[in-house]
Tab-separated table of C-alpha atoms in Angstrom:
chain	number	residue	atom	x	y	z
A	1	UNK	CA	91.807	37.244	113.916
A	2	UNK	CA	89.037	39.825	113.466
A	3	UNK	CA	89.768	41.974	110.375
A	4	UNK	CA	90.234	45.715	110.747
A	5	UNK	CA	87.160	47.224	109.080
A	6	UNK	CA	87.568	50.224	106.819
A	7	UNK	CA	84.526	52.277	105.791
A	8	UNK	CA	86.596	54.901	103.978
A	9	UNK	CA	85.905	54.937	100.221
A	10	UNK	CA	88.093	56.639	97.616
A	11	UNK	CA	86.046	58.521	95.017
A	12	UNK	CA	87.531	58.317	91.519
A	13	UNK	CA	86.216	60.402	88.605
A	14	UNK	CA	87.110	58.737	85.304
A	15	UNK	CA	85.123	61.079	83.029
A	16	UNK	CA	84.218	59.874	79.532
A	17	UNK	CA	86.242	56.689	79.174
A	18	UNK	CA	86.164	53.695	76.778
A	19	UNK	CA	84.483	50.697	78.356
A	20	UNK	CA	87.505	48.393	78.056
A	21	UNK	CA	89.780	50.903	79.768
A	22	UNK	CA	87.358	51.320	82.663
A	23	UNK	CA	86.887	47.547	82.934
A	24	UNK	CA	90.649	46.988	83.093
A	25	UNK	CA	90.933	49.613	85.803
A	26	UNK	CA	88.110	48.038	87.789
A	27	UNK	CA	89.900	44.692	87.605
A	28	UNK	CA	93.096	46.233	89.035
A	29	UNK	CA	91.252	47.675	92.009
A	30	UNK	CA	89.248	44.484	92.481
A	31	UNK	CA	92.368	42.305	92.499
A	32	UNK	CA	94.107	44.676	94.909
A	33	UNK	CA	91.341	44.138	97.465
A	34	UNK	CA	91.075	40.376	96.906
A	35	UNK	CA	94.843	39.918	97.255
A	36	UNK	CA	94.875	41.840	100.553
A	37	UNK	CA	92.044	39.675	101.894
A	38	UNK	CA	93.867	36.525	100.863
A	39	UNK	CA	97.097	37.754	102.456
A	40	UNK	CA	95.256	38.581	105.675
A	41	UNK	CA	93.806	35.092	105.805
A	42	UNK	CA	97.075	33.350	104.949
A	43	UNK	CA	99.257	35.311	107.339
A	44	UNK	CA	96.584	35.730	110.016
A	45	UNK	CA	96.892	39.490	109.987
A	46	UNK	CA	94.215	42.190	109.932
A	47	UNK	CA	95.398	44.882	107.532
A	48	UNK	CA	92.419	46.925	106.343
A	49	UNK	CA	91.228	46.574	102.770
A	50	UNK	CA	90.507	49.559	100.535
A	51	UNK	CA	87.205	50.560	98.899
A	52	UNK	CA	86.613	52.594	95.741
A	53	UNK	CA	83.704	54.369	94.079
A	54	UNK	CA	84.142	55.092	90.369
A	55	UNK	CA	82.018	57.586	88.402
A	56	UNK	CA	82.218	57.691	84.610
A	57	UNK	CA	80.457	57.865	81.262
A	58	UNK	CA	81.149	55.600	78.298
A	59	UNK	CA	81.054	56.117	74.539
A	60	UNK	CA	78.202	54.140	72.941
A	61	UNK	CA	78.572	50.510	74.026
A	62	UNK	CA	76.445	47.455	74.746
A	63	UNK	CA	77.464	44.997	77.444
A	64	UNK	CA	76.175	41.442	77.700
A	65	UNK	CA	76.284	39.752	81.104
A	66	UNK	CA	77.498	36.202	81.612
A	67	UNK	CA	73.944	34.841	81.707
A	68	UNK	CA	72.726	37.068	78.868
A	69	UNK	CA	71.449	35.979	75.476
A	70	UNK	CA	73.012	37.243	72.251
A	71	UNK	CA	69.507	37.206	70.728
A	72	UNK	CA	68.614	40.180	72.945
A	73	UNK	CA	70.823	42.284	70.669
A	74	UNK	CA	68.385	43.035	67.847
A	75	UNK	CA	70.948	44.228	65.280
A	76	UNK	CA	74.020	42.641	63.754
A	77	UNK	CA	77.454	43.847	64.739
A	78	UNK	CA	78.115	45.600	61.428
A	79	UNK	CA	75.017	47.780	61.901
A	80	UNK	CA	76.057	48.290	65.503
A	81	UNK	CA	79.407	49.618	64.295
A	82	UNK	CA	77.619	51.943	61.852
A	83	UNK	CA	75.916	53.479	64.879
A	84	UNK	CA	79.308	54.129	66.472
A	85	UNK	CA	78.786	51.477	69.138
A	86	UNK	CA	80.595	48.339	70.269
A	87	UNK	CA	79.668	45.140	72.124
A	88	UNK	CA	81.387	43.525	75.117
A	89	UNK	CA	80.622	40.174	76.713
A	90	UNK	CA	81.499	40.657	80.359
A	91	UNK	CA	81.588	38.877	83.715
A	92	UNK	CA	78.795	40.637	85.605
A	93	UNK	CA	75.345	39.252	86.292
A	94	UNK	CA	72.338	40.237	84.227
A	95	UNK	CA	71.635	40.399	80.515
A	96	UNK	CA	72.256	43.116	77.932
A	97	UNK	CA	72.280	46.851	78.525
A	98	UNK	CA	73.466	50.052	76.863
A	99	UNK	CA	75.926	52.676	78.097
A	100	UNK	CA	76.489	56.050	76.489
A	101	UNK	CA	77.003	59.775	77.022
A	102	UNK	CA	74.513	61.379	79.374
A	103	UNK	CA	74.344	58.238	81.500
A	104	UNK	CA	76.086	58.150	84.873
A	105	UNK	CA	77.825	54.810	85.335
A	106	UNK	CA	78.812	53.997	88.911
A	107	UNK	CA	81.220	51.195	89.812
A	108	UNK	CA	81.536	50.487	93.547
A	109	UNK	CA	84.628	48.328	94.137
A	110	UNK	CA	84.035	47.391	97.760
A	111	UNK	CA	85.032	44.842	100.339
A	112	UNK	CA	81.513	44.000	101.456
A	113	UNK	CA	82.885	42.669	104.750
A	114	UNK	CA	83.746	46.271	105.611
A	115	UNK	CA	80.033	47.093	105.524
A	116	UNK	CA	78.662	43.813	106.918
A	117	UNK	CA	76.679	43.150	103.737
A	118	UNK	CA	75.412	39.994	102.075
A	119	UNK	CA	75.153	39.973	98.283
A	120	UNK	CA	71.382	40.390	98.470
A	121	UNK	CA	71.559	43.282	100.924
A	122	UNK	CA	74.305	44.909	98.839
A	123	UNK	CA	72.145	44.962	95.706
A	124	UNK	CA	69.163	46.149	97.729
A	125	UNK	CA	71.296	48.974	99.152
A	126	UNK	CA	72.467	50.028	95.686
A	127	UNK	CA	68.861	50.213	94.541
A	128	UNK	CA	67.972	52.251	97.630
A	129	UNK	CA	70.770	54.727	96.899
A	130	UNK	CA	69.302	55.378	93.453
A	131	UNK	CA	65.680	55.446	94.649
A	132	UNK	CA	66.481	58.064	97.300
A	133	UNK	CA	68.580	60.071	94.857
A	134	UNK	CA	65.732	60.226	92.342
A	135	UNK	CA	63.364	61.290	95.112
A	136	UNK	CA	65.528	64.401	95.586
A	137	UNK	CA	64.687	65.291	91.986
A	138	UNK	CA	60.943	64.626	92.496
A	139	UNK	CA	60.986	61.293	90.681
A	140	UNK	CA	59.182	58.529	92.536
A	141	UNK	CA	60.922	55.218	91.826
A	142	UNK	CA	60.890	51.686	93.177
A	143	UNK	CA	61.628	48.033	92.517
A	144	UNK	CA	60.042	45.627	90.055
A	145	UNK	CA	59.437	42.188	91.533
A	146	UNK	CA	61.744	39.598	90.008
A	147	UNK	CA	64.036	42.172	88.366
A	148	UNK	CA	67.032	44.181	89.533
A	149	UNK	CA	67.492	47.873	88.947
A	150	UNK	CA	65.281	50.873	89.603
A	151	UNK	CA	61.915	51.380	87.939
A	152	UNK	CA	59.164	53.954	87.611
A	153	UNK	CA	55.558	52.791	88.052
A	154	UNK	CA	56.773	49.262	88.836
A	155	UNK	CA	53.286	48.160	89.907
A	156	UNK	CA	51.730	49.073	86.552
A	157	UNK	CA	52.448	46.344	83.950
A	158	UNK	CA	51.795	48.784	81.097
A	159	UNK	CA	53.660	51.866	82.320
A	160	UNK	CA	56.588	50.223	84.173
A	161	UNK	CA	59.872	51.576	82.787
A	162	UNK	CA	63.485	51.266	83.875
A	163	UNK	CA	65.566	54.316	84.697
A	164	UNK	CA	68.601	52.560	86.187
A	165	UNK	CA	70.109	49.225	85.128
A	166	UNK	CA	72.160	47.204	87.584
A	167	UNK	CA	74.549	44.287	87.316
A	168	UNK	CA	77.333	43.237	89.669
A	169	UNK	CA	80.022	40.654	90.112
A	170	UNK	CA	81.317	39.508	93.498
A	171	UNK	CA	84.147	37.204	94.520
A	172	UNK	CA	85.656	36.764	98.003
A	173	UNK	CA	82.938	39.202	99.098
A	174	UNK	CA	84.433	41.957	96.893
A	175	UNK	CA	82.212	43.752	94.380
A	176	UNK	CA	82.724	45.228	90.934
A	177	UNK	CA	80.562	46.574	88.082
A	178	UNK	CA	77.509	48.433	89.389
A	179	UNK	CA	74.718	50.555	87.942
A	180	UNK	CA	73.924	52.950	85.119
A	181	UNK	CA	71.512	55.818	85.753
A	182	UNK	CA	69.974	57.492	82.707
A	183	UNK	CA	70.203	61.252	83.181
A	184	UNK	CA	70.006	62.784	79.694
A	185	UNK	CA	70.853	59.652	77.724
A	186	UNK	CA	69.933	59.169	74.045
A	187	UNK	CA	67.275	56.518	74.618
A	188	UNK	CA	67.103	55.603	70.925
A	189	UNK	CA	70.048	53.263	71.469
A	190	UNK	CA	67.841	51.074	73.652
A	191	UNK	CA	65.669	50.348	70.610
A	192	UNK	CA	68.349	47.975	69.318
A	193	UNK	CA	68.191	45.629	72.312
A	194	UNK	CA	65.740	43.951	74.666
A	195	UNK	CA	66.986	45.851	77.727
A	196	UNK	CA	68.092	43.486	80.494
A	197	UNK	CA	66.405	40.676	78.566
A	198	UNK	CA	62.923	41.743	79.714
A	199	UNK	CA	60.581	42.086	76.708
A	200	UNK	CA	57.800	44.624	76.708
A	201	UNK	CA	59.377	47.049	79.181
A	202	UNK	CA	60.548	50.498	78.181
A	203	UNK	CA	63.457	52.628	79.359
A	204	UNK	CA	63.394	56.222	80.534
A	205	UNK	CA	65.693	58.978	81.789
A	206	UNK	CA	65.604	61.802	84.276
A	207	UNK	CA	65.279	64.382	81.521
A	208	UNK	CA	62.437	62.452	79.872
A	209	UNK	CA	60.678	62.376	83.234
A	210	UNK	CA	60.725	66.152	83.439
A	211	UNK	CA	63.973	67.022	85.217
A	212	UNK	CA	64.942	70.102	83.237
A	213	UNK	CA	68.594	70.527	82.378
A	214	UNK	CA	69.468	67.426	84.410
A	215	UNK	CA	72.922	68.176	85.738
A	216	UNK	CA	75.264	65.218	86.150
A	217	UNK	CA	77.430	66.881	88.793
A	218	UNK	CA	74.346	67.611	90.917
A	219	UNK	CA	73.199	63.985	90.615
A	220	UNK	CA	76.656	62.786	91.669
A	221	UNK	CA	76.582	64.909	94.804
A	222	UNK	CA	73.220	63.497	95.837
A	223	UNK	CA	74.402	59.943	95.121
A	224	UNK	CA	77.463	60.481	97.306
A	225	UNK	CA	75.285	61.645	100.209
A	226	UNK	CA	73.034	58.609	99.819
A	227	UNK	CA	75.988	56.197	99.668
A	228	UNK	CA	77.334	57.744	102.867
A	229	UNK	CA	74.001	57.434	104.658
A	230	UNK	CA	72.841	54.014	103.449
A	231	UNK	CA	76.169	52.173	103.509
A	232	UNK	CA	77.736	54.075	106.417
A	233	UNK	CA	80.600	55.125	104.140
A	234	UNK	CA	83.014	58.009	104.454
A	235	UNK	CA	83.689	58.917	100.835
A	236	UNK	CA	87.040	60.598	100.286
A	237	UNK	CA	87.947	63.131	97.553
A	238	UNK	CA	89.680	62.082	94.357
A	239	UNK	CA	93.066	63.168	95.710
A	240	UNK	CA	93.123	59.797	97.471
A	241	UNK	CA	93.230	57.780	94.211
A	242	UNK	CA	95.879	55.026	93.919
A	243	UNK	CA	99.095	55.589	92.025
A	244	UNK	CA	98.374	52.934	89.365
A	245	UNK	CA	95.339	54.812	87.986
A	246	UNK	CA	97.104	55.283	84.675
């Protein structure tokens, strides 16, 4: 039976939220979609699956992907704690990255079948959303060969710098985790890691690149437009959030 496709996406604003709490919430949404897909297959029905787009910020935290190396954290955990930060080893792809205030973290929890996407095309589309968003703020960005995420001057080995880190997990063609765009982030926290496990590359932010008074709400609105256009989504207001949010 052909599944009933659903391109509606519920937008959920989580605000400043501890990483573990946001991760647990992601898992709930992720499992909800996977279970519906499994039920559809088992019972040969075509109930539509839901999609979610989460926006948030995190208190200072480092996350290490499943293929990441602990050695890319350049400080011990006691010093890390003295800086008011924590470390999580998580189930996304990629290596180590930093999240903190002033950084917009975006978690698309999507049934990729709804958008006819392969894993490769999904990641490419996420990068394109960010690239086009930055263009609206007069920042020219692109891709660095052999690396995920969004970069400035990617063709210049000396000047190449990352403005948006990306790492996802997929199972049963359902996605979780996502990307982190540096808006007015304290970039000093990146000095304690080898970002994404790529030595010799620096990290930047929209404010560092000259976007004065970079406004997070304005960036979100542009991102939403780009998600709608690139993915063919219809993003719904937060009033549509599921009852188990808390």
